[in-house]
Coordinates of C-alpha atoms in Angstrom, one line a residue:
Chain O
M1 CA -11.6 -25.3 23.9
P2 CA -13.0 -28.1 25.7
E3 CA -16.1 -29.8 25.2
N4 CA -18.3 -28.9 28.1
K5 CA -18.1 -25.1 27.8
P6 CA -20.3 -23.7 25.1
L7 CA -19.4 -22.3 22.0
P8 CA -19.0 -18.5 21.5
I9 CA -20.7 -17.5 18.3
A10 CA -19.8 -14.0 18.1
F11 CA -16.2 -13.9 18.9
S12 CA -15.6 -10.6 20.9
D13 CA -12.1 -12.7 21.6
E14 CA -10.1 -14.1 18.5
D15 CA -7.7 -16.3 20.8
D16 CA -11.5 -18.3 21.2
Y17 CA -11.6 -18.5 17.7
S18 CA -8.6 -19.4 16.5
I19 CA -8.3 -22.7 18.7
L20 CA -12.2 -23.6 17.7
Y21 CA -10.5 -22.9 13.9
A22 CA -7.1 -25.7 15.7
R23 CA -9.9 -27.9 17.1
Y24 CA -12.3 -28.8 13.8
F25 CA -9.2 -29.0 12.0
S26 CA -8.2 -32.0 13.1
K27 CA -11.0 -33.4 13.6
L28 CA -12.3 -32.5 10.3
F29 CA -9.3 -33.1 8.0
N30 CA -8.9 -36.9 10.5
Y31 CA -12.3 -37.8 8.8
G32 CA -11.9 -36.5 5.7
H33 CA -8.5 -38.8 5.6
K34 CA -11.0 -41.8 6.5
F35 CA -11.6 -41.1 1.8
T36 CA -9.1 -39.7 -0.4
A37 CA -5.2 -38.9 0.6
D38 CA -5.5 -35.7 -1.2
N39 CA -4.4 -32.9 1.8
V40 CA -5.4 -30.2 -0.8
L41 CA -8.7 -31.3 -1.6
I42 CA -9.7 -31.5 2.1
E43 CA -7.9 -27.8 3.4
D44 CA -9.8 -26.9 0.8
S45 CA -13.0 -27.8 2.2
I46 CA -12.2 -27.2 5.6
Q47 CA -11.8 -23.3 4.7
D48 CA -14.7 -23.1 2.3
V49 CA -16.6 -24.7 5.6
F50 CA -14.9 -21.9 7.9
L51 CA -15.4 -18.7 5.4
D52 CA -18.7 -19.7 5.3
Y53 CA -18.9 -20.4 8.9
W54 CA -17.7 -17.1 9.7
K55 CA -19.7 -15.4 7.3
R56 CA -22.9 -16.8 9.7
R57 CA -22.0 -17.0 12.4
H58 CA -24.9 -15.0 14.1
A59 CA -27.2 -16.4 12.4
L60 CA -26.6 -19.8 13.8
K61 CA -27.7 -19.4 17.5
E62 CA -27.3 -22.7 19.2
P63 CA -23.8 -23.4 20.0
S64 CA -24.6 -27.4 20.6
A65 CA -25.5 -27.8 16.9
L66 CA -21.8 -26.3 16.2
N67 CA -20.6 -29.9 15.8
S68 CA -23.5 -30.9 13.5
Y69 CA -23.0 -28.2 11.5
L70 CA -19.3 -27.8 10.7
F71 CA -19.6 -32.3 9.9
T72 CA -22.6 -31.7 7.7
A73 CA -20.9 -28.8 5.9
F74 CA -17.4 -30.5 5.1
R75 CA -19.2 -34.0 4.2
Y76 CA -21.7 -31.7 2.0
S77 CA -18.2 -29.7 0.7
L78 CA -15.3 -32.3 0.3
F79 CA -18.2 -35.3 -1.1
N80 CA -18.4 -32.6 -3.7
K81 CA -15.1 -32.1 -5.1
L82 CA -14.2 -34.9 -5.0
S83 CA -17.0 -36.0 -7.4
K84 CA -15.8 -33.3 -9.2
A85 CA -11.9 -34.9 -9.4
K86 CA -13.6 -37.9 -10.6
K87 CA -15.7 -36.7 -13.6
L88 CA -12.1 -34.7 -15.0
V89 CA -10.7 -37.5 -14.8
G90 CA -13.6 -39.8 -16.6
M91 CA -14.2 -41.4 -13.6
E92 CA -18.4 -40.3 -13.5
G93 CA -20.8 -42.8 -12.6
V94 CA -18.9 -43.5 -9.5
E95 CA -21.1 -43.5 -6.3
E96 CA -20.9 -41.8 -2.7
P97 CA -17.3 -42.0 -2.2
D98 CA -15.0 -44.8 -0.3
F99 CA -14.7 -45.2 3.3
A100 CA -11.7 -47.3 3.0
S101 CA -11.6 -49.9 5.1
A102 CA -8.5 -50.4 6.4
N103 CA -9.5 -47.0 8.8
I104 CA -11.6 -49.3 10.5
F105 CA -10.0 -52.0 12.9
Y106 CA -10.4 -54.4 16.2
A107 CA -7.4 -52.7 18.1
K108 CA -6.2 -55.3 21.1
E109 CA -7.4 -58.6 19.9
E110 CA -5.3 -61.4 20.2
D111 CA -6.7 -64.6 19.1
A112 CA -5.3 -65.1 15.5
V113 CA -8.4 -67.3 14.3
R114 CA -11.3 -64.1 15.7
A115 CA -8.6 -61.5 14.4
A116 CA -9.0 -62.7 11.0
Q117 CA -13.0 -63.0 11.1
L118 CA -13.2 -59.7 12.5
R119 CA -11.4 -58.4 10.1
A120 CA -13.5 -60.4 6.7
A121 CA -16.1 -59.2 9.1
L122 CA -15.3 -55.2 9.2
D123 CA -13.8 -55.6 4.9
Q124 CA -17.7 -57.1 4.5
L125 CA -19.2 -53.5 6.2
T126 CA -20.9 -50.9 3.1
P127 CA -18.4 -47.4 3.1
R128 CA -21.7 -45.9 4.8
Q129 CA -21.5 -49.0 7.6
R130 CA -18.3 -48.0 8.2
E131 CA -19.1 -43.9 8.2
A132 CA -21.7 -44.9 10.9
L133 CA -19.2 -46.6 13.1
F134 CA -16.8 -44.2 12.8
L135 CA -18.4 -41.3 13.5
R136 CA -20.3 -42.6 16.1
F137 CA -18.4 -44.7 17.9
Y138 CA -15.1 -42.6 17.1
E139 CA -16.7 -39.0 17.0
G140 CA -19.0 -40.4 20.2
L141 CA -21.9 -38.2 17.8
P142 CA -25.5 -38.8 19.0
Y143 CA -28.1 -40.9 16.2
E144 CA -29.5 -37.4 15.6
T145 CA -26.4 -35.9 14.9
V146 CA -24.8 -38.7 12.7
A147 CA -28.4 -39.1 10.7
E148 CA -27.6 -34.8 9.5
V149 CA -23.8 -35.5 9.0
M150 CA -25.0 -38.6 6.6
N151 CA -28.0 -37.3 5.1
I152 CA -30.0 -39.4 6.5
S153 CA -33.4 -40.2 8.4
V154 CA -33.1 -40.4 12.5
K155 CA -34.4 -44.3 11.5
A156 CA -32.2 -44.7 9.0
S157 CA -29.0 -44.0 11.4
Y158 CA -30.9 -46.5 13.5
K159 CA -30.9 -49.7 11.4
L160 CA -27.8 -48.4 9.2
M161 CA -26.4 -48.6 12.9
A162 CA -27.5 -51.9 14.0
R163 CA -26.6 -53.8 10.9
S164 CA -23.6 -53.1 11.3
L165 CA -23.3 -54.1 14.6
A166 CA -25.9 -56.9 14.1
H167 CA -23.2 -58.2 11.2
L168 CA -20.0 -58.0 13.3
K169 CA -21.3 -58.7 16.6
E170 CA -22.0 -63.1 14.8
C171 CA -18.2 -62.9 15.7
L172 CA -18.6 -61.8 19.4
S173 CA -20.7 -65.3 19.5
P174 CA -19.0 -67.9 21.3
A175 CA -21.0 -70.9 20.2
L176 CA -20.7 -69.8 16.3
F177 CA -17.2 -69.3 17.0
F178 CA -16.8 -72.3 18.0
A179 CA -18.6 -73.5 14.5
L180 CA -16.3 -71.7 12.4
F181 CA -13.5 -73.7 14.2
Q182 CA -14.8 -76.8 14.2
F183 CA -15.1 -76.9 10.8
P184 CA -13.1 -74.6 8.7
M185 CA -13.9 -75.7 5.5
L186 CA -17.5 -75.1 5.9
P187 CA -18.9 -74.9 2.1
R188 CA -21.1 -71.3 2.3
Chain R
M1 CA -31.4 -39.9 27.0
E2 CA -34.7 -41.5 28.9
K3 CA -32.7 -43.7 31.8
P4 CA -34.3 -46.9 31.2
A5 CA -35.0 -49.6 33.7
H6 CA -32.9 -52.5 34.9
K7 CA -35.4 -54.8 34.5
H8 CA -35.5 -53.9 30.4
Y9 CA -32.3 -54.7 29.8
E10 CA -32.8 -58.8 31.3
H11 CA -32.9 -60.4 28.6
F12 CA -30.8 -58.3 26.2
G13 CA -27.8 -61.0 24.9
S14 CA -24.1 -59.2 24.2
G15 CA -25.4 -58.9 20.4
D16 CA -28.8 -56.9 21.2
L17 CA -26.8 -54.4 24.1
I18 CA -23.9 -53.7 21.4
C19 CA -26.6 -52.0 19.9
D20 CA -28.7 -50.0 22.4
P21 CA -27.8 -46.2 22.1
F22 CA -28.4 -45.9 25.9
F23 CA -25.5 -48.6 26.8
Q24 CA -23.5 -47.5 23.7
D25 CA -23.4 -43.5 25.3
W26 CA -22.1 -46.3 29.1
V27 CA -19.3 -47.1 27.0
L28 CA -18.8 -43.8 25.1
D29 CA -18.8 -41.3 27.8
A30 CA -19.6 -43.1 30.4
N31 CA -20.5 -40.3 34.0
E32 CA -21.3 -41.2 37.5
T33 CA -24.6 -42.1 37.1
Q34 CA -25.0 -44.6 34.4
H35 CA -21.5 -46.5 36.0
I36 CA -24.6 -46.8 39.4
F37 CA -26.6 -48.3 36.3
W38 CA -25.0 -51.0 35.1
Q39 CA -23.3 -52.0 38.0
E40 CA -26.7 -52.2 39.9
F41 CA -28.3 -54.3 36.6
M42 CA -25.0 -56.1 37.1
A43 CA -26.0 -56.8 41.4
A44 CA -29.4 -57.7 39.9
F45 CA -28.8 -59.4 37.5
P46 CA -25.8 -61.3 38.2
H47 CA -25.7 -64.0 35.3
K48 CA -25.8 -60.9 32.6
K49 CA -22.1 -59.7 34.2
T50 CA -20.9 -61.6 31.2
E51 CA -23.0 -60.2 28.6
V52 CA -22.3 -57.0 29.5
E53 CA -18.6 -56.8 29.7
A54 CA -18.4 -58.7 26.5
A55 CA -20.2 -56.1 24.7
R56 CA -17.9 -53.7 26.0
D57 CA -14.2 -55.0 25.6
F58 CA -16.5 -55.2 21.8
L59 CA -16.8 -51.8 21.4
R60 CA -13.8 -50.8 23.2
Q61 CA -12.3 -52.5 20.2
L62 CA -13.7 -50.7 17.6
A63 CA -10.3 -48.9 16.8
F64 CA -10.0 -46.1 14.0
R65 CA -6.7 -45.3 11.8
E66 CA -5.9 -41.7 12.8
S67 CA -4.4 -38.6 10.8
F68 CA -4.1 -36.0 11.9
P69 CA -2.8 -32.8 10.2
E70 CA 0.8 -31.3 11.6
P71 CA 0.6 -27.9 13.7
E72 CA 2.3 -26.1 10.9
R73 CA -0.2 -27.0 8.5
V74 CA -3.2 -25.6 11.1
E75 CA -1.0 -22.8 12.1
L76 CA -0.4 -22.5 7.8
A77 CA -4.8 -22.6 7.2
Y78 CA -5.9 -20.7 9.9
R79 CA -3.2 -17.7 8.8
R80 CA -4.6 -18.2 4.9
H81 CA -8.2 -18.5 6.8
L82 CA -8.3 -14.7 8.4
E83 CA -6.2 -13.3 5.0
Q84 CA -10.3 -14.9 3.3
I85 CA -12.6 -13.1 6.5
A86 CA -9.6 -10.3 5.6
A87 CA -10.9 -10.1 1.7
V88 CA -14.2 -10.9 2.2
T89 CA -14.7 -7.8 4.8
K90 CA -12.8 -5.4 2.1
D91 CA -15.8 -5.9 -0.8
A92 CA -18.0 -5.5 1.4
L93 CA -17.1 -2.6 2.5
K94 CA -16.4 -1.3 -1.3
R95 CA -20.1 -2.9 -1.9
K96 CA -21.1 -0.7 1.2
R97 CA -19.2 3.3 0.4
G98 CA -21.2 3.3 -2.4
V99 CA -24.3 3.9 -0.4
T100 CA -23.9 4.7 3.2
A101 CA -24.9 8.1 2.5
M102 CA -28.0 7.1 1.6
W103 CA -28.6 4.9 4.6
W104 CA -28.4 6.0 7.6
A105 CA -30.2 3.3 9.2
A106 CA -27.9 1.2 8.0
A107 CA -24.3 3.5 9.6
A108 CA -24.4 1.1 12.2
A109 CA -23.5 -2.5 10.2
V110 CA -20.9 -0.3 8.0
V111 CA -19.8 0.5 12.1
G112 CA -19.2 -2.9 12.0
I113 CA -17.3 -4.0 9.2
V114 CA -14.9 -0.9 9.8
A115 CA -14.4 -2.1 13.0
L116 CA -13.7 -5.6 11.6
T117 CA -11.4 -3.7 8.7
L118 CA -9.3 -1.7 10.5
F119 CA -9.1 -4.7 13.4
F120 CA -7.9 -7.5 10.7
E121 CA -5.9 -4.6 8.3
R122 CA -4.4 -4.2 12.3
G123 CA -3.8 -8.1 13.5
F124 CA -3.1 -9.1 10.1
G125 CA -1.8 -7.2 7.3
G126 CA -2.8 -5.5 4.2
R127 CA -0.6 -5.7 1.7
E128 CA 1.7 -4.7 2.6
K129 CA 2.0 -5.2 5.9
V130 CA 4.1 -9.0 7.8
N131 CA 2.4 -10.8 9.8
E132 CA 4.0 -13.2 11.6
S133 CA 2.4 -15.5 14.8
T134 CA 2.9 -19.5 16.7
A135 CA 0.1 -21.5 17.1
F136 CA 0.0 -23.5 20.7
G137 CA 3.2 -25.0 22.1
I138 CA 5.6 -23.6 19.4
K139 CA 8.2 -20.8 19.7
K140 CA 9.9 -18.7 17.2
Q141 CA 12.1 -15.8 16.2
V142 CA 11.6 -13.4 14.2
M143 CA 13.6 -10.7 12.7
L144 CA 12.1 -7.0 11.7
P145 CA 13.1 -4.6 8.9
D146 CA 15.9 -3.2 10.7
G147 CA 18.0 -5.9 11.9
S148 CA 15.2 -6.2 15.8
T149 CA 14.5 -9.5 16.5
V150 CA 11.5 -10.4 18.9
V151 CA 11.1 -14.2 19.6
L152 CA 7.3 -15.4 19.5
N153 CA 6.1 -16.9 22.5
A154 CA 3.3 -19.5 21.3
N155 CA -0.1 -18.8 20.6
S156 CA 1.2 -14.9 19.9
S157 CA 1.3 -13.0 16.6
V158 CA 3.6 -10.2 15.5
S159 CA 2.6 -7.7 12.8
F160 CA 4.3 -5.3 11.1
G161 CA 5.4 -3.1 8.3
K162 CA 7.3 -4.4 5.3
D163 CA 9.4 -2.1 5.2
W164 CA 11.0 0.8 7.4
N165 CA 11.5 4.1 6.4
G166 CA 14.3 6.6 8.8
A167 CA 10.9 9.1 7.6
Q168 CA 8.3 6.4 10.1
P169 CA 8.9 5.3 13.5
R170 CA 8.8 1.5 13.6
E171 CA 5.7 0.2 14.4
V172 CA 5.2 -3.4 16.1
W173 CA 2.2 -4.8 16.9
L174 CA 1.7 -7.8 19.3
K175 CA -1.2 -10.7 20.4
G176 CA 0.4 -12.9 23.1
E177 CA 3.7 -12.6 24.5
G178 CA 6.6 -12.0 23.1
Y179 CA 11.1 -11.1 23.8
F180 CA 12.3 -8.3 21.9
D181 CA 15.8 -6.7 21.1
V182 CA 15.8 -4.0 19.5
K183 CA 18.1 -2.5 17.8
K184 CA 19.7 1.3 19.0
S185 CA 18.7 4.4 15.7
G186 CA 19.5 2.4 12.8
N187 CA 18.6 6.0 10.8
N188 CA 22.2 8.5 10.3
T189 CA 19.8 11.7 11.8
G190 CA 21.6 11.9 15.5
E191 CA 18.0 11.2 16.6
G192 CA 16.6 8.3 18.3
W193 CA 14.4 6.5 15.7
K194 CA 10.8 6.2 17.5
F195 CA 10.0 2.4 18.1
L196 CA 6.7 1.7 19.5
V197 CA 5.0 -1.4 20.0
H198 CA 1.1 -1.5 20.6
T199 CA -0.7 -4.3 22.6
G200 CA -4.2 -4.4 22.6
A201 CA -4.3 -1.8 26.0
L202 CA -1.2 -0.2 26.5
T203 CA 2.1 1.0 23.5
V204 CA 5.9 0.6 24.7
E205 CA 8.3 3.0 23.6
V206 CA 11.9 2.2 23.4
L207 CA 15.6 3.6 22.0
G208 CA 17.4 0.1 21.9
T209 CA 16.8 -2.6 24.8
R210 CA 15.5 -6.1 25.9
F211 CA 12.4 -6.1 27.2
D212 CA 9.3 -8.7 27.2
I213 CA 5.4 -8.0 26.8
R214 CA 3.1 -10.4 27.9
E215 CA -0.9 -9.7 26.9
R216 CA -3.3 -12.9 28.4
R217 CA -6.9 -12.2 29.3
G218 CA -6.9 -8.4 29.0
V219 CA -3.6 -8.0 31.3
T220 CA -0.1 -6.2 30.6
E221 CA 2.9 -7.5 31.6
V222 CA 6.1 -5.6 30.5
V223 CA 9.4 -6.6 32.0
L224 CA 12.5 -4.5 31.0
E225 CA 16.5 -6.5 31.1
E226 CA 18.5 -3.7 30.4
G227 CA 17.5 -0.3 28.7
K228 CA 14.9 2.1 28.5
I229 CA 11.0 2.4 27.9
A230 CA 8.5 3.9 28.8
L231 CA 4.4 3.1 28.2
S232 CA 1.7 4.6 27.4
F233 CA -2.1 3.4 28.3
L234 CA -4.3 3.8 25.4
N235 CA -6.7 4.5 28.5
K236 CA -6.0 8.3 28.5
A237 CA -7.0 8.5 32.1
H238 CA -3.2 6.9 32.8
K239 CA -0.2 8.8 32.6
G240 CA 2.3 6.9 31.1
V241 CA 5.2 5.4 32.9
R242 CA 9.4 5.0 32.0
M243 CA 11.1 1.8 33.4
T244 CA 13.9 1.5 34.5
P245 CA 15.8 -2.2 34.2
G246 CA 15.0 -4.3 35.9
Q247 CA 11.3 -3.0 36.6
M248 CA 8.2 -5.0 35.8
V249 CA 4.9 -3.4 35.3
V250 CA 1.2 -5.0 35.4
Y251 CA -1.7 -3.5 33.3
D252 CA -5.0 -4.9 33.9
P253 CA -7.2 -2.8 33.2
Q254 CA -9.8 -3.4 36.1
K255 CA -7.0 -2.8 38.5
G256 CA -4.9 -0.2 36.9
I257 CA -0.9 -0.5 37.1
K258 CA 0.6 -2.5 39.2
E259 CA 5.0 -1.1 39.6
I260 CA 7.0 -3.7 40.8
D261 CA 10.9 -4.0 41.5
T262 CA 12.8 -7.2 40.0
T263 CA 15.5 -8.2 40.7
N264 CA 15.7 -10.4 38.8
A265 CA 13.9 -10.3 35.0
V266 CA 15.2 -13.3 33.3
H267 CA 12.9 -14.4 35.3
Y268 CA 10.2 -13.1 33.5
T269 CA 11.4 -13.8 30.1
A270 CA 13.1 -17.4 31.1
W271 CA 10.4 -19.2 28.6
K272 CA 13.0 -17.9 25.7
K273 CA 14.5 -20.2 27.1
N274 CA 12.3 -23.3 27.6
K275 CA 12.2 -23.0 31.1
L276 CA 8.8 -21.4 33.1
I277 CA 10.0 -19.9 35.8
L278 CA 7.2 -17.3 37.8
R279 CA 8.0 -16.4 40.7
N280 CA 6.4 -18.9 43.3
P281 CA 3.7 -19.7 41.6
T282 CA 1.0 -21.5 42.6
V283 CA -1.1 -23.8 41.0
A284 CA -3.7 -21.9 39.2
E285 CA -1.1 -19.3 37.9
I286 CA 0.7 -22.6 36.3
A287 CA -2.8 -23.6 35.1
L288 CA -3.2 -20.5 33.4
Y289 CA -0.1 -20.2 32.3
L290 CA -0.5 -24.2 29.9
E291 CA -3.5 -22.9 28.7
D292 CA -2.5 -19.5 27.1
N293 CA 0.4 -21.6 25.7
F294 CA -0.4 -24.8 25.1
G295 CA -4.6 -23.9 24.3
Y296 CA -5.3 -26.5 27.2
K297 CA -8.4 -26.5 29.3
I298 CA -7.3 -27.5 32.5
V299 CA -9.2 -28.9 35.9
L300 CA -8.1 -28.3 38.6
E301 CA -11.2 -31.2 41.0
K302 CA -10.4 -29.3 44.0
E303 CA -9.7 -25.2 44.1
E304 CA -7.3 -26.0 47.2
M305 CA -5.0 -27.5 44.8
G306 CA -4.7 -24.1 42.6
T307 CA -3.7 -21.6 45.8
K308 CA -0.6 -24.1 46.3
K309 CA 3.0 -22.5 45.6
I310 CA 5.9 -24.1 43.4
E311 CA 9.2 -23.0 44.1
G312 CA 11.4 -23.7 40.8
P313 CA 12.2 -23.8 37.7
I314 CA 9.7 -25.9 35.5
L315 CA 11.1 -26.7 31.9
Y316 CA 7.8 -26.2 29.5
D317 CA 8.8 -27.2 26.6
N318 CA 6.8 -30.6 27.9
L319 CA 3.5 -30.1 28.6
N320 CA 3.6 -34.2 30.0
D321 CA 6.8 -33.0 31.7
V322 CA 4.9 -30.2 34.2
L323 CA 2.1 -32.2 34.4
F324 CA 4.3 -34.7 36.1
I325 CA 5.4 -32.5 38.2
L326 CA 2.2 -30.9 39.3
S327 CA 0.8 -34.0 39.6
T328 CA 3.8 -35.6 41.9
V329 CA 3.8 -32.3 44.2
L330 CA -0.5 -32.1 44.3
H331 CA -1.1 -35.8 44.1
T332 CA -3.4 -36.0 41.3
E333 CA -3.7 -38.1 38.8
V334 CA -4.2 -36.6 35.4
I335 CA -6.6 -37.7 33.4
R336 CA -6.7 -36.6 29.8
K337 CA -9.8 -35.7 27.5
D338 CA -9.4 -34.3 24.2
S339 CA -8.4 -31.0 25.0
T340 CA -9.3 -30.9 28.6
I341 CA -6.7 -31.8 31.0
I342 CA -8.4 -33.5 34.2
L343 CA -6.1 -33.0 37.6
R344 CA -7.5 -35.3 40.0
P345 CA -6.5 -35.9 44.0
R346 CA -5.4 -39.5 44.6

């Protein structure tokens, strides 16, 4: 279903609903895979979210809120299941699920030195910073929605994003690049 | 977002630009206004051009590993979801039944739930029903309990009772498009064993035959290849229609019944062999067909493109091939964005 068409809330047509389901199943599955490789867990979370959504679809009046609703509910459900699973194997005390660094990379960087720097910079980001980048630059969500999904204030989402990008932008600066290139053994 | 003034960015470096939401929006999903804004900005501050381009490239190169589910997994999950809904609806119905007598006010709500339950029981099967469905871009052959077969086109479903006995007519419910090859009366009573196919708007009664039903967007088309079938309509204002081989009936509840004699019914059933053959189809018709079977929204940027006719068979099992043909015939470029395909004049 195209983004620009208002998503139906009360589904007179089952076809529309199946398309909506398929589209968000793929989106959420992809999102969930950033935190875990457990397909079953991811799918269970999606099913929970959609059953809940189906029950209260009439209460959700604002179609534009759907994106935000589904992502938020999915993240909540998945994180719950992940923390339960961790408790079962005695891994308590582990904080939020890890948005693995392998999921984010720089495409088409030909300069090997710069590529290595970017890789290092991406690895240094916190899981939450990576997740914010994903929601903003992969899913294209506005800051307000990123904030809602990640359960932080809009202001905090701006800060989180700015910090991540500021960290990455250091690799952008030719001066620094030059300096590092000249003195690779420079002590930190 | 409020459009800022060009001057606002006068002292921005590339590092500042990548953090700016308005700039990000341009990189993420540029529209005409944004393009003009940044073109004007670079014209007004030429020394900023490299900064803008560096920032844009930097954000564009940020990439993420993708892990999408296979179509089969999605299809299965959707079926499971419908089962869950059906279970929830039934529970709700049981709870309601005990109190309905007292609650006339609740009657409307209960009617709604009953309707839903019927809908799901009919469409997706209670305990003794079998439901088979196909996702976009996938076809499937389904064997019925009497050995008859249905080839389901993409984005379609059939449901039917798990066991058929001779006492009851053979009944199948169809959504979307299916090609039926029906065994001649399987019971030994000498009488014909009724075979009924129900769609939303009509019922096809058959006695061993091959035919195609396509129900899309409220319009039902039935094409008979061989044998004899009779149609009856949900709307009792319409008289039933007896069809002969090679005949096609198009039923649109808004416009009524149209009987068309076609010398070559095979054209209409060619989708089984992955051939999209419509009789002198217009581009708009092909677009609708692709939307129904692949789930993409197809946008023709110039409306008159839709009226152009295309002749000859088009292999449709590969969406890219069809798009290539369309783009060649129409001289358009093909822009794919999520689930939308735009055909834009070159």
